[in-house]
mmCIF file of C-alpha atoms in Angstrom:
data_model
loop_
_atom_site.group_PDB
_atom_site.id
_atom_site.type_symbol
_atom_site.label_atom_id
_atom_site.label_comp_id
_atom_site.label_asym_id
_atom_site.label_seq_id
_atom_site.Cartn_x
_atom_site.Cartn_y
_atom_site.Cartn_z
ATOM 1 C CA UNK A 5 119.498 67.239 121.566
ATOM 2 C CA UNK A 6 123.359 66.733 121.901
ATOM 3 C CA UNK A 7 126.185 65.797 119.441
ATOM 4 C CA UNK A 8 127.317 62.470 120.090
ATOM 5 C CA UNK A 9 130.865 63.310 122.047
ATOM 6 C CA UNK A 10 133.641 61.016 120.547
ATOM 7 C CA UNK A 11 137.658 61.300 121.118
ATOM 8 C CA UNK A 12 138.813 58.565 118.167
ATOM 9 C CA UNK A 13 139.247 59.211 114.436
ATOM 10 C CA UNK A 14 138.301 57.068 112.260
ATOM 11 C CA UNK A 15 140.803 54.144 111.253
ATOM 12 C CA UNK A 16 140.845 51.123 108.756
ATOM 13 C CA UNK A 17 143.182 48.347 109.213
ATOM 14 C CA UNK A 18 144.945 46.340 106.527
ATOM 15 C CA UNK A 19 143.963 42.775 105.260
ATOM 16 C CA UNK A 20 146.970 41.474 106.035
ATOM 17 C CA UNK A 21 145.933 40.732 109.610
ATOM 18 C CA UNK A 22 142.619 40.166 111.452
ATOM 19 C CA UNK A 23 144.349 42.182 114.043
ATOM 20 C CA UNK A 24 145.871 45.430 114.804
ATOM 21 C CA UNK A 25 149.710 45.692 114.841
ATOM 22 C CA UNK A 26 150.580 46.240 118.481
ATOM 23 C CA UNK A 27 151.346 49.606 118.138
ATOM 24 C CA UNK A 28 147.939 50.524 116.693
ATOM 25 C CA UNK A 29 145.940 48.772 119.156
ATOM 26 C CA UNK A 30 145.682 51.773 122.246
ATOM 27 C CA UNK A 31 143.040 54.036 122.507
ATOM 28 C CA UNK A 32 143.328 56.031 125.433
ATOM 29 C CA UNK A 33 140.156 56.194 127.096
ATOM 30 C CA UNK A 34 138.790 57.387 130.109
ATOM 31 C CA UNK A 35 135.944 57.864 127.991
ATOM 32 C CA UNK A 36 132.225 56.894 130.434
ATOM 33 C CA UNK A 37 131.216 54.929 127.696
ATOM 34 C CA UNK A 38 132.565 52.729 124.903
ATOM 35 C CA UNK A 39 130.112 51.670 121.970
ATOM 36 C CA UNK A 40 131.782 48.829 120.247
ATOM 37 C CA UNK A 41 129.088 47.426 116.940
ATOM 38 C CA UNK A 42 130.399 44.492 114.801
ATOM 39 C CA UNK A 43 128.909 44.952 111.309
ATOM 40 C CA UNK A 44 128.208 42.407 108.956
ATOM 41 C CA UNK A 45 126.544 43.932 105.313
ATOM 42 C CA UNK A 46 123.722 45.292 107.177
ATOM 43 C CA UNK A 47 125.067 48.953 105.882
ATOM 44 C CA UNK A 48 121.510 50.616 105.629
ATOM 45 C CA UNK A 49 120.804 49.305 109.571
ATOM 46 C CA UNK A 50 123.967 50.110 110.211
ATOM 47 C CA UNK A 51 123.557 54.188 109.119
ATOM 48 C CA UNK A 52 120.269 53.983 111.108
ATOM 49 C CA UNK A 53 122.080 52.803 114.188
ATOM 50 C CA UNK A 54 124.900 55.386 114.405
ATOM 51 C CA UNK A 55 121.697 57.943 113.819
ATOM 52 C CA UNK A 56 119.792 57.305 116.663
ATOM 53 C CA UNK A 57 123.097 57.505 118.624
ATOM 54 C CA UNK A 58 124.016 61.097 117.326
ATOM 55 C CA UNK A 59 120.639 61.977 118.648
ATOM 56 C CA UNK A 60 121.036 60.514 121.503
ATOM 57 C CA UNK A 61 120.991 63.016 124.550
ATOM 58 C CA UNK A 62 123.045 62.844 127.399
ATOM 59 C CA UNK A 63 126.392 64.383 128.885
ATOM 60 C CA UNK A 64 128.154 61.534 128.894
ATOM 61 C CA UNK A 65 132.103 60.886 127.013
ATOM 62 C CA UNK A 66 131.784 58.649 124.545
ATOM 63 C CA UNK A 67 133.354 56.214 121.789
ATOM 64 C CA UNK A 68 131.539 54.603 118.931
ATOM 65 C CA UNK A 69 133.787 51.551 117.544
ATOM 66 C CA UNK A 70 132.565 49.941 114.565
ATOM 67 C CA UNK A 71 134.228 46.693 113.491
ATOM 68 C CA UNK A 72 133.516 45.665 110.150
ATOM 69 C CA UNK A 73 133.831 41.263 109.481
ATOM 70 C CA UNK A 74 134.922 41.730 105.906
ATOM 71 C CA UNK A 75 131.272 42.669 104.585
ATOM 72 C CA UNK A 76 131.149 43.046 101.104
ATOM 73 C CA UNK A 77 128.233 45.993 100.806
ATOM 74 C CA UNK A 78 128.738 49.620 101.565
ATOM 75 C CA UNK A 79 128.933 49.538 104.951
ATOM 76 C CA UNK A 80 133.390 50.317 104.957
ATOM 77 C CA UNK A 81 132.851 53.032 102.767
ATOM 78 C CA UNK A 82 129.230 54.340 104.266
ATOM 79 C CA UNK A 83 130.632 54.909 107.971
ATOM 80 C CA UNK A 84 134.315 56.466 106.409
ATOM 81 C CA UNK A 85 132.378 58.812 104.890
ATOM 82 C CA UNK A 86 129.012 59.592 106.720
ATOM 83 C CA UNK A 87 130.488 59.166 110.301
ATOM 84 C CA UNK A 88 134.019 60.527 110.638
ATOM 85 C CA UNK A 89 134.274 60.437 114.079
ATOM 86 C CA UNK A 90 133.283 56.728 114.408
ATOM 87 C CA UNK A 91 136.201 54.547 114.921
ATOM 88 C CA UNK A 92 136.567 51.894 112.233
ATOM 89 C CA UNK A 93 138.040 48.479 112.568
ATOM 90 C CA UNK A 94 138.204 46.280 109.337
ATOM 91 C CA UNK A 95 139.084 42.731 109.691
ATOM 92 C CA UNK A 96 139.764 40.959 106.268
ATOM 93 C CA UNK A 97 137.342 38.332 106.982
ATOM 94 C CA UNK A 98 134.526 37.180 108.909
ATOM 95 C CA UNK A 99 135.856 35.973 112.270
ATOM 96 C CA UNK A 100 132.976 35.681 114.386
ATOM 97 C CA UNK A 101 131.008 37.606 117.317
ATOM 98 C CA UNK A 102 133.027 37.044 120.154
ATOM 99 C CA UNK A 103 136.410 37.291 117.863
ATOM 100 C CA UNK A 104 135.144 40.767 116.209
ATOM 101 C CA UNK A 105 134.126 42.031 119.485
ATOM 102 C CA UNK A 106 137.751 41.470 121.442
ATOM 103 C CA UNK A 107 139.368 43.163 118.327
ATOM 104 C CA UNK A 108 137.759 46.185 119.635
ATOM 105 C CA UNK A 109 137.732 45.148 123.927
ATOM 106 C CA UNK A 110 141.945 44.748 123.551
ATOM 107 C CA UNK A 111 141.898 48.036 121.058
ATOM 108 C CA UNK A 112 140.497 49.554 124.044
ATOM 109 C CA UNK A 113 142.746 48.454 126.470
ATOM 110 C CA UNK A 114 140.880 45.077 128.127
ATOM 111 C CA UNK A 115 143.551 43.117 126.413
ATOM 112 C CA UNK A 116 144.821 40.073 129.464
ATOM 113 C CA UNK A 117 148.539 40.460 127.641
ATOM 114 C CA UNK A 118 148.788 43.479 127.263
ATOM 115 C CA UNK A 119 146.524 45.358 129.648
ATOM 116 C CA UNK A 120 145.929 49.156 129.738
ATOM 117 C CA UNK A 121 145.977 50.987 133.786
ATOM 118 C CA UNK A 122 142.640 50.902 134.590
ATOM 119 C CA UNK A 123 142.040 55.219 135.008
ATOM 120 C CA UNK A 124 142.245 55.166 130.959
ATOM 121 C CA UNK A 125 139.528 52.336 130.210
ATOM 122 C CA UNK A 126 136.019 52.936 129.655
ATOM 123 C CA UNK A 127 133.998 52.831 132.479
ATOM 124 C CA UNK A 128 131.281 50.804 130.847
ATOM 125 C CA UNK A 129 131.355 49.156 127.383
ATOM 126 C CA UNK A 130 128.575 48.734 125.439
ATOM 127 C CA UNK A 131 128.272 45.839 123.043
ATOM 128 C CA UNK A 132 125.281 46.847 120.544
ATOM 129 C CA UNK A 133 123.943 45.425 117.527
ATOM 130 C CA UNK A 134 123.872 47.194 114.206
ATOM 131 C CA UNK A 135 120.096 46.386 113.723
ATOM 132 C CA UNK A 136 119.491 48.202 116.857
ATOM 133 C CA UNK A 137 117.554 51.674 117.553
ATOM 134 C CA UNK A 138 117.957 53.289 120.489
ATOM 135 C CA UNK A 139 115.758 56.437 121.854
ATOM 136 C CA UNK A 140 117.390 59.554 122.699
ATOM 137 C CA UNK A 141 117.650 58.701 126.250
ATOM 138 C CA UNK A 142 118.641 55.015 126.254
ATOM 139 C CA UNK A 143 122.240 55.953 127.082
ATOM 140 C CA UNK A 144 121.687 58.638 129.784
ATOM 141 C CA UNK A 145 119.761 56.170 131.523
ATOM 142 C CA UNK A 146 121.030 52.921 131.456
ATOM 143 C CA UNK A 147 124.370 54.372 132.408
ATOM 144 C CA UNK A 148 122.909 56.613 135.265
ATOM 145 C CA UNK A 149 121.074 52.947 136.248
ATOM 146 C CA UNK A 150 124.487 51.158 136.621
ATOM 147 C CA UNK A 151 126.041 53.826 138.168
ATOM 148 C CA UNK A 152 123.395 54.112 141.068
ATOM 149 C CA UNK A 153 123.734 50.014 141.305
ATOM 150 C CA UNK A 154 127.352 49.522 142.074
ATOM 151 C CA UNK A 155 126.909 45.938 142.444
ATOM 152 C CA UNK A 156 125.763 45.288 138.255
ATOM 153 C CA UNK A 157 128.290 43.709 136.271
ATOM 154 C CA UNK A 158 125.643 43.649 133.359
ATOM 155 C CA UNK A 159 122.694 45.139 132.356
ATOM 156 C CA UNK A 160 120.010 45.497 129.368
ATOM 157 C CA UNK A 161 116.958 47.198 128.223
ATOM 158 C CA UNK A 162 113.809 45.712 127.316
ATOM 159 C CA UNK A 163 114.177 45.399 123.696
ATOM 160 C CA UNK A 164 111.002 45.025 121.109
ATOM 161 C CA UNK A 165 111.289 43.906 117.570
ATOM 162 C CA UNK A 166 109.742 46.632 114.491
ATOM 163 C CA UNK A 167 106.502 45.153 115.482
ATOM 164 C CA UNK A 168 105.898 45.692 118.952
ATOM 165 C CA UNK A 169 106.262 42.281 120.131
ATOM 166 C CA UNK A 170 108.888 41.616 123.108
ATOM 167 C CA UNK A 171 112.367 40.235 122.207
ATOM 168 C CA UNK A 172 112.341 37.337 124.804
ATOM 169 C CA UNK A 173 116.129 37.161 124.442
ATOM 170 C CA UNK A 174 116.453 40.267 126.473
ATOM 171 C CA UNK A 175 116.123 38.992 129.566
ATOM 172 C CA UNK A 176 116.907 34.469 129.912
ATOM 173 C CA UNK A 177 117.758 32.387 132.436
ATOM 174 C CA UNK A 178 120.651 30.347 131.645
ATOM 175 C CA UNK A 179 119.748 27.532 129.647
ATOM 176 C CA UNK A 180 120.306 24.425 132.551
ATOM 177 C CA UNK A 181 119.687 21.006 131.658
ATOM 178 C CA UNK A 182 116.405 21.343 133.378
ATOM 179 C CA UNK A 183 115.391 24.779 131.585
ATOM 180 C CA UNK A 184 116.710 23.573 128.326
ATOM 181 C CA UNK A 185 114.335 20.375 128.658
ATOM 182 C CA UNK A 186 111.249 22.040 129.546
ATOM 183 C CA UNK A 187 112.131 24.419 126.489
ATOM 184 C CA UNK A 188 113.149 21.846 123.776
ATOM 185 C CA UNK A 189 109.446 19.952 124.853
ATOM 186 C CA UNK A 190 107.446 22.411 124.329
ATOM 187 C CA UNK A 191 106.327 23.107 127.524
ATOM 188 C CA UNK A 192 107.708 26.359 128.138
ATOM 189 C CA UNK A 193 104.904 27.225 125.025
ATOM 190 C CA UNK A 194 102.644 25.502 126.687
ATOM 191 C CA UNK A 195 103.044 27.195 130.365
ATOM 192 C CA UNK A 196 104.595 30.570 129.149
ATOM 193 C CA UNK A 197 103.181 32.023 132.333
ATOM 194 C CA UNK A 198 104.956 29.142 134.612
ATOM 195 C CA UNK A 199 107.683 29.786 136.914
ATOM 196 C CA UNK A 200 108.890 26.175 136.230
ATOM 197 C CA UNK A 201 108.164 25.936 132.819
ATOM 198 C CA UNK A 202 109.206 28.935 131.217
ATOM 199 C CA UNK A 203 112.176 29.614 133.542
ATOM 200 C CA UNK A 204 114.122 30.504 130.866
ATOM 201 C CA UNK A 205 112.223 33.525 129.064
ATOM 202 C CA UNK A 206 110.613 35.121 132.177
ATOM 203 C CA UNK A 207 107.742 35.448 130.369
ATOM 204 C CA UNK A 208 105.788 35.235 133.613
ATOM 205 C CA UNK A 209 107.097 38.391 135.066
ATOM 206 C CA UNK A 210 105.699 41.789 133.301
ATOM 207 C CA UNK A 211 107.865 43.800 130.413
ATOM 208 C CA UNK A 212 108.181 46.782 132.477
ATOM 209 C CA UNK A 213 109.822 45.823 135.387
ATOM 210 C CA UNK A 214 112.965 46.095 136.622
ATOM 211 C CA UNK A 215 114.384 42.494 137.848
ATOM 212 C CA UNK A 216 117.905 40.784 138.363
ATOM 213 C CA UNK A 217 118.302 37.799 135.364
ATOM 214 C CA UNK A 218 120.955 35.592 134.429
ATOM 215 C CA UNK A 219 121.696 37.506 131.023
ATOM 216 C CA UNK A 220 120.397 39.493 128.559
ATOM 217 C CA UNK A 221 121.071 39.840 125.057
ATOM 218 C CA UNK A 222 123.878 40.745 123.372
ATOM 219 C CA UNK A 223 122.313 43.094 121.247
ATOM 220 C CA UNK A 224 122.493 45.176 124.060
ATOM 221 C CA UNK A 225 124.702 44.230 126.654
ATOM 222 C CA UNK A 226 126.071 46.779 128.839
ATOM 223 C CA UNK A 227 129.188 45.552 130.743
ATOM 224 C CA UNK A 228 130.998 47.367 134.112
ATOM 225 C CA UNK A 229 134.694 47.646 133.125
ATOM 226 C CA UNK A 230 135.536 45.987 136.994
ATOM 227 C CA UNK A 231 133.543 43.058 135.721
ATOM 228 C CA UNK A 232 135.001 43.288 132.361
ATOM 229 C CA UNK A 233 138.758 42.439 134.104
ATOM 230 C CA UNK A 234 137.194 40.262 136.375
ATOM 231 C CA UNK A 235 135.814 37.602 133.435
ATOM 232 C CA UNK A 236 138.104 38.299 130.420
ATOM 233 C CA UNK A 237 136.979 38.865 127.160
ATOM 234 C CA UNK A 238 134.273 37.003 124.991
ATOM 235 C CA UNK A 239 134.980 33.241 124.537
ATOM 236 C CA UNK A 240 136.142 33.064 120.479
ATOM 237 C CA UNK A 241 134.556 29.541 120.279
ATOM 238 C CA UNK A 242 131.754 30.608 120.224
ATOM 239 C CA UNK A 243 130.825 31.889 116.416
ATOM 240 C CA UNK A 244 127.181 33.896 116.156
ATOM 241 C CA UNK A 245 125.273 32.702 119.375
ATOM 242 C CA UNK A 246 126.063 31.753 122.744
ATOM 243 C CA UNK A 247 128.732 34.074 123.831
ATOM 244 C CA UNK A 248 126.765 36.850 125.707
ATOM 245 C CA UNK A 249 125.121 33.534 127.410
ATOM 246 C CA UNK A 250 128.409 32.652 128.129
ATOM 247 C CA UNK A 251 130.130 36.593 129.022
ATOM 248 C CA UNK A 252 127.267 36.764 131.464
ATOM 249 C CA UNK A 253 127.652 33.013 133.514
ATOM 250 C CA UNK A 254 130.845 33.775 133.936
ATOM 251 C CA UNK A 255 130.666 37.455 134.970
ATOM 252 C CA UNK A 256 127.653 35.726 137.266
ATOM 253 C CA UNK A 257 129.945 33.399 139.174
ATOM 254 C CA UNK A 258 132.842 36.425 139.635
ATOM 255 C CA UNK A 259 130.034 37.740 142.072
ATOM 256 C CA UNK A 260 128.365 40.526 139.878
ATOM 257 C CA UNK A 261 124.857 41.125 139.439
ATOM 258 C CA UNK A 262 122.860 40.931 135.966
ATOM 259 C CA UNK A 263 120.101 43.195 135.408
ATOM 260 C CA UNK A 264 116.948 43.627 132.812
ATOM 261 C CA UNK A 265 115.754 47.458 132.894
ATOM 262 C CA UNK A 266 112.275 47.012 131.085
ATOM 263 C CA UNK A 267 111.989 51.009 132.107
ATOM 264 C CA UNK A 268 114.014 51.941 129.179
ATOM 265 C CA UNK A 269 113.240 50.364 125.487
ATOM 266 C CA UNK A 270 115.534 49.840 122.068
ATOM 267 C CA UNK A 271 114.407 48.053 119.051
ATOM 268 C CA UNK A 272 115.720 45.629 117.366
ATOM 269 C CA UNK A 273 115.722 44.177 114.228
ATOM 270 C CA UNK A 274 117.105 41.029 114.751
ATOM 271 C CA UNK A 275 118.864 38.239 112.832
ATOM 272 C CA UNK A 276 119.925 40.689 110.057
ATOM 273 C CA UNK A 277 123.213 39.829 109.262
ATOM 274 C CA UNK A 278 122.519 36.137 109.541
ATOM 275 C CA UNK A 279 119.245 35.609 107.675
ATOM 276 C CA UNK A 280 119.021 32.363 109.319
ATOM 277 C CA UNK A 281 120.762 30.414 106.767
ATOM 278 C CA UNK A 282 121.835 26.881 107.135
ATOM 279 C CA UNK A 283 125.123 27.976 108.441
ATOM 280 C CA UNK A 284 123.383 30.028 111.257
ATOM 281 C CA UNK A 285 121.390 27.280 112.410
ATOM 282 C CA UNK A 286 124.251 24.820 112.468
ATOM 283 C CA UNK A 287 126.088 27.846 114.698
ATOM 284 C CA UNK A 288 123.244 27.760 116.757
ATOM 285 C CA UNK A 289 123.312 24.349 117.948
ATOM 286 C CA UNK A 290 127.103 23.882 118.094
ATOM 287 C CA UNK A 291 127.047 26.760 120.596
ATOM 288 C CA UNK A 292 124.368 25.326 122.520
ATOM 289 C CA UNK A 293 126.433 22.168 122.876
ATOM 290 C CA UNK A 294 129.548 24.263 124.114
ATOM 291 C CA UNK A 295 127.877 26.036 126.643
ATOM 292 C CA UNK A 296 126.785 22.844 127.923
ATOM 293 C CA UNK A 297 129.829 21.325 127.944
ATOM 294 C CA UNK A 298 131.832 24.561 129.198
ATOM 295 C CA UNK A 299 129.064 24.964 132.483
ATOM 296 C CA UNK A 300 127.060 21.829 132.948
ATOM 297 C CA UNK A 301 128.191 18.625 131.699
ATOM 298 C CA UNK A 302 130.690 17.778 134.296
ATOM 299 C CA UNK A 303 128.295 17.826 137.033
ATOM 300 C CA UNK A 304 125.637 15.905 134.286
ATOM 301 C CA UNK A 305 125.395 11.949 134.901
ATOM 302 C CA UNK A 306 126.265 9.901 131.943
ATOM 303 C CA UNK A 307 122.777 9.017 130.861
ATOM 304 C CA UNK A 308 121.411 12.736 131.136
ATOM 305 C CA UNK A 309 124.356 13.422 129.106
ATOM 306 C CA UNK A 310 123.663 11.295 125.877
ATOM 307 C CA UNK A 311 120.233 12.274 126.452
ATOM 308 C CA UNK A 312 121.091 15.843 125.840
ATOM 309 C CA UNK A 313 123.885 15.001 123.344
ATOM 310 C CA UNK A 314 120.976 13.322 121.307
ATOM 311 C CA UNK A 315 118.249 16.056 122.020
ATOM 312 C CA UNK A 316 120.928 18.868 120.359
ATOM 313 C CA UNK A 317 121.788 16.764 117.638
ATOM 314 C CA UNK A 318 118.452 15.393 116.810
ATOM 315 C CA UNK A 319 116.722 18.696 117.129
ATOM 316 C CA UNK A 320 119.566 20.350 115.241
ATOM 317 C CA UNK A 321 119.569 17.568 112.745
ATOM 318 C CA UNK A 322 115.525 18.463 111.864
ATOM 319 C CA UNK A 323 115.705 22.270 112.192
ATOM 320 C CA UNK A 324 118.279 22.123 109.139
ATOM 321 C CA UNK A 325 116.782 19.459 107.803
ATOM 322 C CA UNK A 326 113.436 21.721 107.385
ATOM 323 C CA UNK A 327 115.354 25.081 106.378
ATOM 324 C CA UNK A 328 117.086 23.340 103.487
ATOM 325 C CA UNK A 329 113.730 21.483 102.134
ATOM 326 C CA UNK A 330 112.234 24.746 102.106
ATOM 327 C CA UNK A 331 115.472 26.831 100.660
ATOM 328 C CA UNK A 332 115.750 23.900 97.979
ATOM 329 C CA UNK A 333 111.986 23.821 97.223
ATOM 330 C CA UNK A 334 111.636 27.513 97.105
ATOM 331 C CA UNK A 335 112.381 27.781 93.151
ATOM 332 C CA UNK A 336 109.372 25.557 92.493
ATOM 333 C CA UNK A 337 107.232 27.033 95.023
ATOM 334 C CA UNK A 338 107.996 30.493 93.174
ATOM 335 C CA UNK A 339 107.599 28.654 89.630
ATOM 336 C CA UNK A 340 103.929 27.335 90.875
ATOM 337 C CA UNK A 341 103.013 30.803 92.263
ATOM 338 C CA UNK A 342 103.837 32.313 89.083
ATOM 339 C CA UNK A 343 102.132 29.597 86.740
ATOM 340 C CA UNK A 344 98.950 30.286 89.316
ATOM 341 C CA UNK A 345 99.286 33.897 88.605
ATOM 342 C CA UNK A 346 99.414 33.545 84.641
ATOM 343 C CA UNK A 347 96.435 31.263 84.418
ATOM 344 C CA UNK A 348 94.427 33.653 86.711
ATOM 345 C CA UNK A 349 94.681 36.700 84.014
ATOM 346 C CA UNK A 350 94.794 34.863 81.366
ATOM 347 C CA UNK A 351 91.455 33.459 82.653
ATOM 348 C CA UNK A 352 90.160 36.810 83.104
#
């Protein structure tokens, strides 16, 4: 077992800004590895996180950069005090994904306006979800993977949620207006061992193997740093979901390869910081609408166009439709349970 290697103290930023003065932003790398985790109040995942990275064993140089959206738990003061040598980034409010993420990308030098010589930049950033566990040798592989396939912009492990099932977001097809059809029918349930049908989960090819995708998930996204200054940073439109969808088609079409390594394995505990509220949801469906309009809709004819315009909306439109009739029926619910409960001992 190795100490986690890291060569940045640990910093908080005022809440004046969202962003770094100028001055602040450079952290001179060279480092194999840069671990950048954007925390929302999910302090206790969080601790468990930065854990299974100190144990993680490899002899690789690397940087741990937490960046904290303005959550309003423990997590500030937890990683100040329980992880030193972790790097800490606190925006004074909640700007996003994409936007938390490139507060730590230009800290590190990937900044298009201000760029840092390439010899002092990570060789690989890591973009990893605080809900995440990794094993001891998650790093010292994946990295040793990339570096014996020169021609991966992007690559991710096969990632399983605390009960054993497979994460199918960690390795997708991008959503097309064909693949998005087949999944917003049904069909891709229906056929989820169909090359056609369930193009965009894979679910046809087996957990283990080792295939080229279109993307895999952000919780664990591993990104070359030539690929990095090939695509730019993370598209800030993009809120909660979308973006690594996005990161990776465009990192696609600069010529790089995207890879799913189902040899090595994380878990994940997935949707933590958002709790799929209404908010989330709405999020969800705005960014599916983006990347449709960002990659798709100019080469969509009009009437496939409204027809996918309505599907979003309409399908949007009912999924928050049934998380609010539950959220606002859920007092009641809890008011019948516990009438239930009373008149079963008191009928005892």
């Amino acid at each position: 077992m190795t100490r986690l290697r890291t060569v940045v103290q640990s910093e908080e930023f005022g809440a004046k800004s969202s962003m770094p003065a100028a001055s602040d932003r450079s952290i001179q790398s060279s480092a194999d590895l840069a671990i950048v985790i954007l925390n929302y109040n999910t302090a206790t995942l969080l601790r468990d996180c930065l854990r299974s990275i100190q144990t993680s064993q490899h002899e690789l140089r690397v940087e741990v950069i937490v960046v904290d959206n303005a959550s309003s738990d423990e997590s500030v003061a937890m990683v100040r005090s329980e992880f030193p040598d972790v790097r800490l980034m606190v925006n004074p409010a909640n700007i996003g994904y994409s936007a938390g993420n490139n507060v730590a990308l230009r800290a590190l030098g990937f900044d298009p306006q201000n760029p840092a010589p390439p010899q002092v930049l990570p060789r690989y950033v890591l973009l990893l979800n605080p809900d995440t566990i990794l094993s001891p040798t998650t790093l010292a592989k994946m990295v040793r993977f990339m570096d014996d396939h020169p021609t991966i912009g992007v690559a991710g492990p096969r990632v399983r949620r605390p009960d054993g099932s497979l994460d199918r977001a960690c390795r997708r097809s991008f959503p097309t207006p064909q693949v998005s059809f087949y999944r917003m029918t049904g069909l891709s349930r229906l056929f989820p061992k169909s090359r056609r049908f369930n193009a965009y989960n894979l679910e046809y090819l087996p957990e283990d193997s080792v295939h080229p995708v279109d993307s895999v998930v952000g919780a664990y996204m591993q990104v070359r740093r030539e690929a990095i200054l090939q695509a730019g940073l993370l598209d800030e439109r993009f809120f909660m979901y979308g973006e690594d969808l996005d990161w990776a088609k465009r990192i696609k079409d600069a010529g790089w390869e995207i890879w799913y390594n189902g040899e090595v394995e994380i878990t994940h505990v997935k949707e933590a910081a958002s709790s799929q509220s209404s908010k989330s949801r709405i999020d969800f469906y705005e960014a599916m609408w983006l990347f449709y309009q960002k990659h798709y809709r100019r080469e969509t004819n009009w009437a496939l166009d409204k027809a996918i315009l309505l599907g979003i909306v309409g399908k949007g439109a009912l999924d928050v439709g049934r998380h609010l009739w539950r959220f606002c029926t859920r007092d009641r619910r809890l008011e019948d349970a516990s009438s239930m409960q009373r008149v079963n001992v008191d009928g005892r």
